[in-house]
CSV table of C-alpha atoms and ligand atoms in Angstrom, one decimal:
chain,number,residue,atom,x,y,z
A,1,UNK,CA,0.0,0.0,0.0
A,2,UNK,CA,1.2,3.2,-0.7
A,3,UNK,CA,2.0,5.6,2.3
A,4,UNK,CA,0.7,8.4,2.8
A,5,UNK,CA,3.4,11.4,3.0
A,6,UNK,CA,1.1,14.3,3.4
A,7,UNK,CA,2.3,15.1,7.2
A,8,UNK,CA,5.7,13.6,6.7
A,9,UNK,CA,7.9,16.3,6.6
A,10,UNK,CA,6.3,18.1,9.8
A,11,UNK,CA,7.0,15.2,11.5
A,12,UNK,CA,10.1,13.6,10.4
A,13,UNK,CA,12.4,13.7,12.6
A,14,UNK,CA,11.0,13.4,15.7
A,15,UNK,CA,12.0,15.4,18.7
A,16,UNK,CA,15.5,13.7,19.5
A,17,UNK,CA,16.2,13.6,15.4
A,18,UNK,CA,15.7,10.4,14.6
A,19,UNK,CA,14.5,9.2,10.7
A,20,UNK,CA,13.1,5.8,11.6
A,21,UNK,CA,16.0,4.1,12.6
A,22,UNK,CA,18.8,6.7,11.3
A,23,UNK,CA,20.1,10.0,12.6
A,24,UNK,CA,19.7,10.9,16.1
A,25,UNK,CA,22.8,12.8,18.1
A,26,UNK,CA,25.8,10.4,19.3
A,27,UNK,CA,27.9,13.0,20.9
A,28,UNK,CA,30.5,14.0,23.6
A,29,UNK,CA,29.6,15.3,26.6
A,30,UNK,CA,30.7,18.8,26.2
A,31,UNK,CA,29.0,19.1,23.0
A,32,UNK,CA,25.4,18.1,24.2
A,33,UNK,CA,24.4,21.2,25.3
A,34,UNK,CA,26.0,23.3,22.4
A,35,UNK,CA,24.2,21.5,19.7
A,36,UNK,CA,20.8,22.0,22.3
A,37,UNK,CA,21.6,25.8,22.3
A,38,UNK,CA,21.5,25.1,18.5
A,39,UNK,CA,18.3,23.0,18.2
A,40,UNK,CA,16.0,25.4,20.4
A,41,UNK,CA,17.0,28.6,18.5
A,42,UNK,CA,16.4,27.1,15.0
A,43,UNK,CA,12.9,26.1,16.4
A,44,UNK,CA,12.0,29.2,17.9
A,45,UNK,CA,13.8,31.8,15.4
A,46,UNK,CA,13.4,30.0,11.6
A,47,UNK,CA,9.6,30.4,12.1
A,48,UNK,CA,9.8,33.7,13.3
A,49,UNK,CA,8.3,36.5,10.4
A,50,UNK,CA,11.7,38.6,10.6
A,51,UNK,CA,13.7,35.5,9.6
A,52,UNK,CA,11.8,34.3,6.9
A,53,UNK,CA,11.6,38.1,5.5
A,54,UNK,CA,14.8,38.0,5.7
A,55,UNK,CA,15.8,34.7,4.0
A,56,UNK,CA,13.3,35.3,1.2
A,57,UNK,CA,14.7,38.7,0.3
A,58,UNK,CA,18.4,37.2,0.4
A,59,UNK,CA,17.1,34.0,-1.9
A,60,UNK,CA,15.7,36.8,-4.4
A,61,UNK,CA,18.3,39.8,-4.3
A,62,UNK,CA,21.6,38.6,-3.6
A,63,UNK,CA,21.2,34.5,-4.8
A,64,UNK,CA,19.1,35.3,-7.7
A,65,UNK,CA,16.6,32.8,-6.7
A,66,UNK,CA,14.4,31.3,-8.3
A,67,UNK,CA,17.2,29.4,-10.3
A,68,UNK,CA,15.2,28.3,-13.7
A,69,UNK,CA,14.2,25.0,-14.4
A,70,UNK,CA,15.0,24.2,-18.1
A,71,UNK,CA,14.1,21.3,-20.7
A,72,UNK,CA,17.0,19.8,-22.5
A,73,UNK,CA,15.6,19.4,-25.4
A,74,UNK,CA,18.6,18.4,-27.4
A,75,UNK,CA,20.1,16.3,-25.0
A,76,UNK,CA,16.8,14.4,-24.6
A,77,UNK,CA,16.2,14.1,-28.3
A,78,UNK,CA,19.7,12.3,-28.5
A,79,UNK,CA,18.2,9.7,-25.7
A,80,UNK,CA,16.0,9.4,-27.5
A,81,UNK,CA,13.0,8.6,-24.9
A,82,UNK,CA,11.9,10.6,-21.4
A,83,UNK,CA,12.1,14.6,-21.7
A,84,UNK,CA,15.1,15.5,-19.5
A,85,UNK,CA,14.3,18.5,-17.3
A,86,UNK,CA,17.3,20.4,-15.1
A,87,UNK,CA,16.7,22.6,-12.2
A,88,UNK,CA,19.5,25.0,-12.4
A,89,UNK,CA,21.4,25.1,-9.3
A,90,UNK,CA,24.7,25.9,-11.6
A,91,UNK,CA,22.7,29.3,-12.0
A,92,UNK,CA,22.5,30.2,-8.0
A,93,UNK,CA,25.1,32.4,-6.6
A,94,UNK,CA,28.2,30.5,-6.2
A,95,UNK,CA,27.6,28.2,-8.6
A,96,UNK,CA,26.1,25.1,-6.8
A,97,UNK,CA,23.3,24.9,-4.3
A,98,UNK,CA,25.2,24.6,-0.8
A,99,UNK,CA,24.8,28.6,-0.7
A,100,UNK,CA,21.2,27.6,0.0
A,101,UNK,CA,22.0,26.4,3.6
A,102,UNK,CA,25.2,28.4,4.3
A,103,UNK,CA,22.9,31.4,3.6
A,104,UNK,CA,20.3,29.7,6.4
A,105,UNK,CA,22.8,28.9,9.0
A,106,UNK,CA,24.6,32.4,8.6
A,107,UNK,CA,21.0,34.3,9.4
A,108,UNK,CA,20.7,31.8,12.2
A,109,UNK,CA,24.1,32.3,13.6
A,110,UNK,CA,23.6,35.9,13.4
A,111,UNK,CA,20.1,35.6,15.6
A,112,UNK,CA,21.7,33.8,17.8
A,113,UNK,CA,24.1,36.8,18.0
A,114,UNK,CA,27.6,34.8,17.0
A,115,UNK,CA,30.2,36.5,15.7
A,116,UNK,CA,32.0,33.9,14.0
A,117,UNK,CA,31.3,30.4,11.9
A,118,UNK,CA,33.4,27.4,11.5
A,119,UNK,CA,33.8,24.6,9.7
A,120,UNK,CA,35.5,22.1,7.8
A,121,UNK,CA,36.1,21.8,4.1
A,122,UNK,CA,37.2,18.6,1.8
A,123,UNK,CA,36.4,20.0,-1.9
A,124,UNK,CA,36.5,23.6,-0.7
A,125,UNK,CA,32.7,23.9,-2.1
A,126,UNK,CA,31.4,24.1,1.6
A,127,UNK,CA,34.3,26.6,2.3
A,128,UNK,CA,33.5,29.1,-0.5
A,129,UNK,CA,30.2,28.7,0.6
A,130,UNK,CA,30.2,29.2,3.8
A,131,UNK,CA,32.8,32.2,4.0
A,132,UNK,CA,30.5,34.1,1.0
A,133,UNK,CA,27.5,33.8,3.9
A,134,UNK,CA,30.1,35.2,6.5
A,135,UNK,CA,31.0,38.3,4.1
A,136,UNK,CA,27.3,38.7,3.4
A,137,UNK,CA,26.7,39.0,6.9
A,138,UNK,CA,29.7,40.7,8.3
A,139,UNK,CA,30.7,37.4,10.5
A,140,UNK,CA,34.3,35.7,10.9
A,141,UNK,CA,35.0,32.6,9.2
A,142,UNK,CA,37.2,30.2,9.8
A,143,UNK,CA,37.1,26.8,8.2
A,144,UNK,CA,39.6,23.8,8.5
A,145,UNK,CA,41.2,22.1,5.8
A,146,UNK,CA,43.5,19.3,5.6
A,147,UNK,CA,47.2,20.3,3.8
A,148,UNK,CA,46.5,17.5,1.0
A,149,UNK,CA,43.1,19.1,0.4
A,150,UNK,CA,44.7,22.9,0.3
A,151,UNK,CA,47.6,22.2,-2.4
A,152,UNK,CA,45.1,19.9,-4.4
A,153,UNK,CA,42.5,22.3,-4.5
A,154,UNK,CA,44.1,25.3,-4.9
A,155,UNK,CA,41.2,28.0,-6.4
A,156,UNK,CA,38.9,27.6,-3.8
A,157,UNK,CA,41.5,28.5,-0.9
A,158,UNK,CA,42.0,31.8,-2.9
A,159,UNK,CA,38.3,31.9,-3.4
A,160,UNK,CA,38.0,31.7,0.7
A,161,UNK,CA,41.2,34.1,1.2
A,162,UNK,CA,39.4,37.1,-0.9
A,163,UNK,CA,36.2,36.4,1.1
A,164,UNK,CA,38.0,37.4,4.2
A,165,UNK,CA,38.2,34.0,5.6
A,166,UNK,CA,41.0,32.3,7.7
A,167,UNK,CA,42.0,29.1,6.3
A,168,UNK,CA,43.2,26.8,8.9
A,169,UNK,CA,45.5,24.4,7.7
A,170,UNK,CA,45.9,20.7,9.4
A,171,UNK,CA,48.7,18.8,9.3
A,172,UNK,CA,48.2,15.6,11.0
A,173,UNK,CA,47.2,11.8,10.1
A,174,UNK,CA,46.6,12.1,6.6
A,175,UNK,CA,45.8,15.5,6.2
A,176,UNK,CA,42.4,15.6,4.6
A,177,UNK,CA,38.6,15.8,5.2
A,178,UNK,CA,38.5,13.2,8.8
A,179,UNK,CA,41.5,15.1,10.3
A,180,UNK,CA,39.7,18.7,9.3
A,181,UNK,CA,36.2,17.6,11.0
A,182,UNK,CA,38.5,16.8,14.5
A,183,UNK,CA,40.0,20.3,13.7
A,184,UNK,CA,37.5,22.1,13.4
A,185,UNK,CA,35.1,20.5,16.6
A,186,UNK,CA,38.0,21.4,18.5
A,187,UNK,CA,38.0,24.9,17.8
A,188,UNK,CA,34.5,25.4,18.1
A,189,UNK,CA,34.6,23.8,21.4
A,190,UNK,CA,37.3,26.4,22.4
A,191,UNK,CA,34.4,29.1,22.3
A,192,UNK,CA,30.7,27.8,21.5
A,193,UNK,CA,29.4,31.3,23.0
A,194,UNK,CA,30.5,33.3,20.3
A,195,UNK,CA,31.1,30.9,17.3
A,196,UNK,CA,28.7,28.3,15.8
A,197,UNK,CA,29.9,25.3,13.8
A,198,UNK,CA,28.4,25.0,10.3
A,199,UNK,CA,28.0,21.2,8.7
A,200,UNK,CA,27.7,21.5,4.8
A,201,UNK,CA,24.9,18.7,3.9
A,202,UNK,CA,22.2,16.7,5.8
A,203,UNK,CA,24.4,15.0,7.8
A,204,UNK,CA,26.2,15.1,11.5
A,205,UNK,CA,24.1,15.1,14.8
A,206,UNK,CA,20.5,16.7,15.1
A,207,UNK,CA,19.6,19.1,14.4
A,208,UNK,CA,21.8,20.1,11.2
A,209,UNK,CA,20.2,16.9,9.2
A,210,UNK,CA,16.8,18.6,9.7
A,211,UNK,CA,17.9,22.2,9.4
A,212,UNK,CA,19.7,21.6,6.0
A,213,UNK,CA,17.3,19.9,4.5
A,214,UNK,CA,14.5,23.0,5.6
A,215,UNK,CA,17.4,25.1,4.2
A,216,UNK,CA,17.4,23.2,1.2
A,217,UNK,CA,13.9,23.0,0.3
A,218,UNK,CA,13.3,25.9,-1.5
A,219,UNK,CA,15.0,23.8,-4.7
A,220,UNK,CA,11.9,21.4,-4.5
A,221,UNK,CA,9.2,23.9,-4.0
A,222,UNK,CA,10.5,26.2,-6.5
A,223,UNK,CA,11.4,23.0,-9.2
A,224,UNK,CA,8.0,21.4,-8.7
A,225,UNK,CA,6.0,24.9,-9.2
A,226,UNK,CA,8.2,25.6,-12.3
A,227,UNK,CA,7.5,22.0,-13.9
A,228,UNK,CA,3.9,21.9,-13.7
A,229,UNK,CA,3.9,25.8,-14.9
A,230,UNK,CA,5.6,24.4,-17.9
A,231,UNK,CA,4.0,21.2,-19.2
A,232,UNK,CA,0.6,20.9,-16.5
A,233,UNK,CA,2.1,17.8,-14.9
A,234,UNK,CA,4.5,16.3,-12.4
A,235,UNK,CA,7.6,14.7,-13.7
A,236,UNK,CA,7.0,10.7,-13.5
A,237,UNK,CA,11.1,10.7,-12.4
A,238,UNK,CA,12.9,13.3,-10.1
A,239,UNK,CA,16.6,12.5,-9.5
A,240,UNK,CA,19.4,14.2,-8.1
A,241,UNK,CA,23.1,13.2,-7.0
A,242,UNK,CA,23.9,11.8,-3.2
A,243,UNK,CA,27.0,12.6,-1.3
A,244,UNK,CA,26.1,13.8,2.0
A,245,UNK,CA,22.6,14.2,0.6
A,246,UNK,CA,21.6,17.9,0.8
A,247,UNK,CA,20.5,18.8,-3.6
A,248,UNK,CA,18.7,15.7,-3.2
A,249,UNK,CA,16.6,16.2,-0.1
A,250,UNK,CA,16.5,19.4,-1.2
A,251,UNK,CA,14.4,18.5,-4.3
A,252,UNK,CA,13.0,15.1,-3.2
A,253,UNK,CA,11.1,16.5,0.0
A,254,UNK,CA,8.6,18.4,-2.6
A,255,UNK,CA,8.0,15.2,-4.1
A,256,UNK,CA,7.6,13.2,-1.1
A,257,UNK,CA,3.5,12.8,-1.5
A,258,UNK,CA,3.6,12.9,-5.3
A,259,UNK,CA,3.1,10.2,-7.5
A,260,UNK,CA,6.9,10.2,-8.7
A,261,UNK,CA,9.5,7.7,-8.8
A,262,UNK,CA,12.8,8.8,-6.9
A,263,UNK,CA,15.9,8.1,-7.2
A,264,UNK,CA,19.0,9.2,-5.7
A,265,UNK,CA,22.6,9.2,-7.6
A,266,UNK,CA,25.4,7.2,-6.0
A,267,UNK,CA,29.2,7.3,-7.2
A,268,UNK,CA,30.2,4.0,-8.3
A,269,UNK,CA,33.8,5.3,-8.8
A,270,UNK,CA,36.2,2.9,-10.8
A,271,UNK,CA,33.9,0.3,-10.1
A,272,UNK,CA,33.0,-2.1,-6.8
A,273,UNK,CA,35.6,-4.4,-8.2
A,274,UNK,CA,38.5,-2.1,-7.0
A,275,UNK,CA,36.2,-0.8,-4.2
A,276,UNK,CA,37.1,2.5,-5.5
A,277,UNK,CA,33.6,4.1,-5.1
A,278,UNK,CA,31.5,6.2,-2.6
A,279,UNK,CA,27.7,4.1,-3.0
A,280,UNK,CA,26.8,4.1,0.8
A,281,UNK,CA,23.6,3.0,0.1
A,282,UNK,CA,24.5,0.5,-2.7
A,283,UNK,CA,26.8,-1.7,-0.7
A,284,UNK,CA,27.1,-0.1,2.8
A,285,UNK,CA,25.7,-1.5,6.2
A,286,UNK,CA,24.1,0.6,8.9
A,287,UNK,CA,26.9,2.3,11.6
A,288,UNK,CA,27.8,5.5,13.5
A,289,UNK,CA,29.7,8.6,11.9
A,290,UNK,CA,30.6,12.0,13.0
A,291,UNK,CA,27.6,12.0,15.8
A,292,UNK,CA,24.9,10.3,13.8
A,293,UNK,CA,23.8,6.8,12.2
A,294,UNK,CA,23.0,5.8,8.8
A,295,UNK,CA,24.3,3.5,5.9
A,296,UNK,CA,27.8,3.4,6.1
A,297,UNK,CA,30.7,2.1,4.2
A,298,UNK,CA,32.7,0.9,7.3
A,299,UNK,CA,35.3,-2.3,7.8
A,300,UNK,CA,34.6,-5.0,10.3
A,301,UNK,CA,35.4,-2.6,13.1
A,302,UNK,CA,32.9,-0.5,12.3
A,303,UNK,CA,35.8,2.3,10.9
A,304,UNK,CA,34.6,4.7,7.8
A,305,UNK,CA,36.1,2.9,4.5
A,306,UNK,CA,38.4,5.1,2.7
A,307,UNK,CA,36.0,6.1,-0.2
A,308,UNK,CA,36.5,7.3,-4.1
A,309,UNK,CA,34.6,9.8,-6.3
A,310,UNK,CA,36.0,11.7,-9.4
A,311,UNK,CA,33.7,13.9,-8.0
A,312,UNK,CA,35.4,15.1,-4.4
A,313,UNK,CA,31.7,16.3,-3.4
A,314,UNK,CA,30.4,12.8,-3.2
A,315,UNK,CA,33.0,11.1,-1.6
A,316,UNK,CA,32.2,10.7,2.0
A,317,UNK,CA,31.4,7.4,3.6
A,318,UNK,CA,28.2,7.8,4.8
A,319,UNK,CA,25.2,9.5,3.7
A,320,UNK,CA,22.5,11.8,5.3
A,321,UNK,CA,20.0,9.8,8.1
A,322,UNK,CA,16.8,10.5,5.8
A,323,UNK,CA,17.9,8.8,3.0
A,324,UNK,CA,18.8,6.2,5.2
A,325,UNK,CA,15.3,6.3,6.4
A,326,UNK,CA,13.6,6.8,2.9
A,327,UNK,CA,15.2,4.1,1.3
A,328,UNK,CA,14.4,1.4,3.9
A,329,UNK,CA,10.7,2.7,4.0
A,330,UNK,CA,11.2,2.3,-0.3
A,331,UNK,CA,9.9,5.6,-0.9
A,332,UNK,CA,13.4,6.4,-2.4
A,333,UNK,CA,15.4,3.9,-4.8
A,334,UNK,CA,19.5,4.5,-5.1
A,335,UNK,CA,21.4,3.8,-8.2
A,336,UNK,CA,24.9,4.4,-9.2
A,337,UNK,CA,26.8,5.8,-11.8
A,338,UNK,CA,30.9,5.3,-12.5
A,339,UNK,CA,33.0,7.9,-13.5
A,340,UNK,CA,33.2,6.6,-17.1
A,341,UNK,CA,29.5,7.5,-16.8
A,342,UNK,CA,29.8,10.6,-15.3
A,343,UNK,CA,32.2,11.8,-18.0
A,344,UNK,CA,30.1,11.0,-20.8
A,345,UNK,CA,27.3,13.0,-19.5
A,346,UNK,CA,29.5,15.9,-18.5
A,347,UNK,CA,30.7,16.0,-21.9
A,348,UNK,CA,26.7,15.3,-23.7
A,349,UNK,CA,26.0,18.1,-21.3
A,350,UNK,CA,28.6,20.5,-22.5
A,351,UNK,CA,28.0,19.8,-26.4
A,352,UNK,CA,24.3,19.2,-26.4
A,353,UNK,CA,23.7,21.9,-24.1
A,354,UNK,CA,25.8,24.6,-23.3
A,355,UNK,CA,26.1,23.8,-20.1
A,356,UNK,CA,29.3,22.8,-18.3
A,357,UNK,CA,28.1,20.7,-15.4
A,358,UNK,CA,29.9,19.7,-12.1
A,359,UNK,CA,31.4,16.0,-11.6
A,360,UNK,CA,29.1,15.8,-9.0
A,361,UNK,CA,25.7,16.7,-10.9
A,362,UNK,CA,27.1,15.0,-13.8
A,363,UNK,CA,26.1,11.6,-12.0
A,364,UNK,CA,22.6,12.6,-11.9
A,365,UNK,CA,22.9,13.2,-15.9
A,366,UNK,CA,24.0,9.9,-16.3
A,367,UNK,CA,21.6,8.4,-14.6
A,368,UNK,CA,18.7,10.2,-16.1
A,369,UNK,CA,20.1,9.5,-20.0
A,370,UNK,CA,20.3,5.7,-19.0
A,371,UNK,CA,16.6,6.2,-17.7
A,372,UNK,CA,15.3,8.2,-20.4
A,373,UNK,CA,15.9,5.9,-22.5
A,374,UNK,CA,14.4,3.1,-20.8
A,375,UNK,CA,11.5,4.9,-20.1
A,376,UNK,CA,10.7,5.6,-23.9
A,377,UNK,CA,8.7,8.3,-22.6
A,378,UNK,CA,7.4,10.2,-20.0
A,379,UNK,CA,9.6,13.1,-18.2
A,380,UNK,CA,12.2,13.3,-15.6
A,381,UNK,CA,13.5,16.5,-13.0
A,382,UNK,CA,17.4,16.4,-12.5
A,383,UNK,CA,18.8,18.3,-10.1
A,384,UNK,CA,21.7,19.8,-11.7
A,385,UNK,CA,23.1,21.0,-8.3
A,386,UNK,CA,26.2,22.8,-9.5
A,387,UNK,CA,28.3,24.7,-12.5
A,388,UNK,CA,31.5,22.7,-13.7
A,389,UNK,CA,34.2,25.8,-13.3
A,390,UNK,CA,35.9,23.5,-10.3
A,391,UNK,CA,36.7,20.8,-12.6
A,392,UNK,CA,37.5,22.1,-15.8
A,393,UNK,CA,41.7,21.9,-14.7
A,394,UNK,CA,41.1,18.2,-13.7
A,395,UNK,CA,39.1,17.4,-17.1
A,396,UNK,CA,41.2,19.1,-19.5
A,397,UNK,CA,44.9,17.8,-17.9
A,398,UNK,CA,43.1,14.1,-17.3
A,399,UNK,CA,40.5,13.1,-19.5
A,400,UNK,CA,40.8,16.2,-22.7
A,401,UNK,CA,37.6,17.7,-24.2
A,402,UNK,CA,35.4,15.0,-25.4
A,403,UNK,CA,36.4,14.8,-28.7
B,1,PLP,C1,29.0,19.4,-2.4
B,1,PLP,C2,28.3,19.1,-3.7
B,1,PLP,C3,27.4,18.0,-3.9
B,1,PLP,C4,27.3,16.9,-2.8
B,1,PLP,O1,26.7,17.3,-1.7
B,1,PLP,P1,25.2,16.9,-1.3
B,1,PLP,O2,25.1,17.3,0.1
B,1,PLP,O3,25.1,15.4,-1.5
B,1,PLP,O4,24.2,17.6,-2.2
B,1,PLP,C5,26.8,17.8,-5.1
B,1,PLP,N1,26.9,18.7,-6.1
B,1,PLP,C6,27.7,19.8,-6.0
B,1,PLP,C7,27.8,20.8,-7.1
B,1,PLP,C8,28.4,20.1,-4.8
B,1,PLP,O5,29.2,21.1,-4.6
């Protein structure tokens, strides 16, 4: 029988932040009543009238929401079945949808009268992010980021240096994203008065899973309001890509109660055969990860797996609570798609297009050209969650230009 999700999203999570069996706060206890202090003033302030004033005029002037949603005509004429529909998150200040909940956090932090925001960065997307919300608001910023991650990704720390942000570098165990999350809890627990921590998807203990994800649902509302202006219906197929989880819960919660099929986007990598990949919900096993429980790729010890994504914004080894949660109660299916497939679809995107996708979003391309095509016909919304600009150094000196 088909559930009925009408209610769902004012009641999922429930109080302590659990989704089903997923999520929840597993935390030290020094950092219980921080992330409490946190928890009670999102309640009480995000449904206040000054803050959503204020959020709404920020999505409109300064992110240039709403972001369009577009058919791809050309590319869905060479798959020759489904029409492939994008909602362009490439088009939002920044280039990629994370602005859409460092923009939230930021307002919070600055009701809750902080003066600065920290947090970790892998990629560097969350950085830029994050320190563009600080500048917007006139708050420090101070994010953590391992040495391997600074040298490798080179742009974005000048990005976050011209945004006025202080780029902390760490320097022990093996100097990327794990090491950079311990940095940067430390320093936050150094002075949770005046700072506030800032996770980057819908992950980590309660209540950022749920606060994210509220952050994030403007891309649904908008997308589905913009599809059925455009062709009178909903799309039979909404997809996005899955790292953490936050484009995809973004778009999937407006489609929750619809009569859609959803499907999430995993990174398949170089393939299970070398374990190279990042598809936590393809072949990982529920455990405990930074504070919070969900699918996770894990050894026999219950340790995170060392994961692999062409894609750096996918490759984290576990994945937000609710999909946990929506793909046990089937209401979401995963899939995957390899970097071979994620290439191909970058490069479709860029020819058939126009449109120079990230690695990340790529995935969801993939995916939707491979179901197009089975479909025969019918429609499908992708979330194209970012612009390609990061990758175009790694494409060109790796891979060339699709020729
Ligand atoms: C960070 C990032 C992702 C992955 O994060 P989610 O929380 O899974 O959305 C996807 N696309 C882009 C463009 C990103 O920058």
């Amino acid at each position: 029988m088909k559930k009925d999700y009408s209610d769902y999203l004012e009641n999922t999570p429930d109080a302590a932040g659990n989704f089903g069996d997923y999520g929840g706060a597993f935390l030290p206890p020094q950092l219980e009543g921080p992330m409490k202090d946190i928890h009670d003033a999102y309640l009480k302030i995000s449904k206040s009238a000054d803050f959503i004033h204020e959020l709404r005029a920020i999505r409109k002037h300064y992110q240039g929401r709403p972001t369009p949603t577009y058919y791809a005509k050309r590319m869905s004429e060479q798959c020759g079945g489904a029409e492939i529909y994008l909602k362009r998150e490439d088009l939002n200040h920044t280039g990629a949808h994370k602005l859409n909940h460092c923009m939230g956090e930021a307002l919070l932090a600055k009701y809750m009268g902080k003066k600065k925001l920290i947090a970790e960065t892998g990629a560097g997307q969350h950085g830029v992010a994050l320190a563009t919300a600080a500048a917007y608001f006139g708050l420090e910023c101070e994010i953590h980021m391992g040495e391997v991650d600074i040298a490798k990704e080179h742009p974005n720390v000048i990005r976050m240096k011209l945004l006025g942000c202080k780029v902390v570098p760490v320097s022990h165990g093996l100097k990327t994203l794990k090491e950079a999350v311990d940095s940067a809890f430390e320093a936050y627990l150094k002075d949770p008065e005046n700072s506030i921590y800032c996770i980057g998807s819908v992950v980590g203990p309660h209540p950022f899973p749920m606060m994210v994800r509220d952050f994030q649902r403007v891309v649904g509302i908008e997308a589905r309001e913009q599809f059925q202006e455009m062709t009178g219906n909903l799309p039979d197929v909404v997809t996005a890509c899955v790292g953490g989880g936050s484009n995809a819960m973004g778009l999937f919660s407006a489609f929750l109660n619809d009569p859609c099929e959803i499907w999430g986007v995993e990174p398949l990598g170089r393939g299970t055969k070398t374990g190279d990949h990042a598809a936590t919900m393809t072949y990982g096993m529920p455990g405990i990860i930074h504070g919070f429980k969900c699918y996770l790729l894990q050894d026999e010890n219950g340790e995170p797996s060392p994961v692999y994504s062409m894609a750096s914004g996918l490759d984290y080894p576990g994945v937000g609570p609710e999909h946990s949660h929506l793909k046990d109660a089937g209401r979401v299916q995963y899939a995957t798609a390899d970097d071979r497939e994620c290439l191909d679809a970058f490069y479709k995107l860029c020819r058939l297009e126009g449109i120079i996708p990230a690695l990340e979003s790529a995935h969801a391309v993939a995916f939707a050209m491979k179901k197009a095509k089975e479909m025969g016909s019918g429609s499908i919304l992708v979330n194209l969650s970012g612009r390609g600009d990061k990758d175009l150094d790694f494409i060109a000196d790796n891979y060339g230009y699709g020729d």
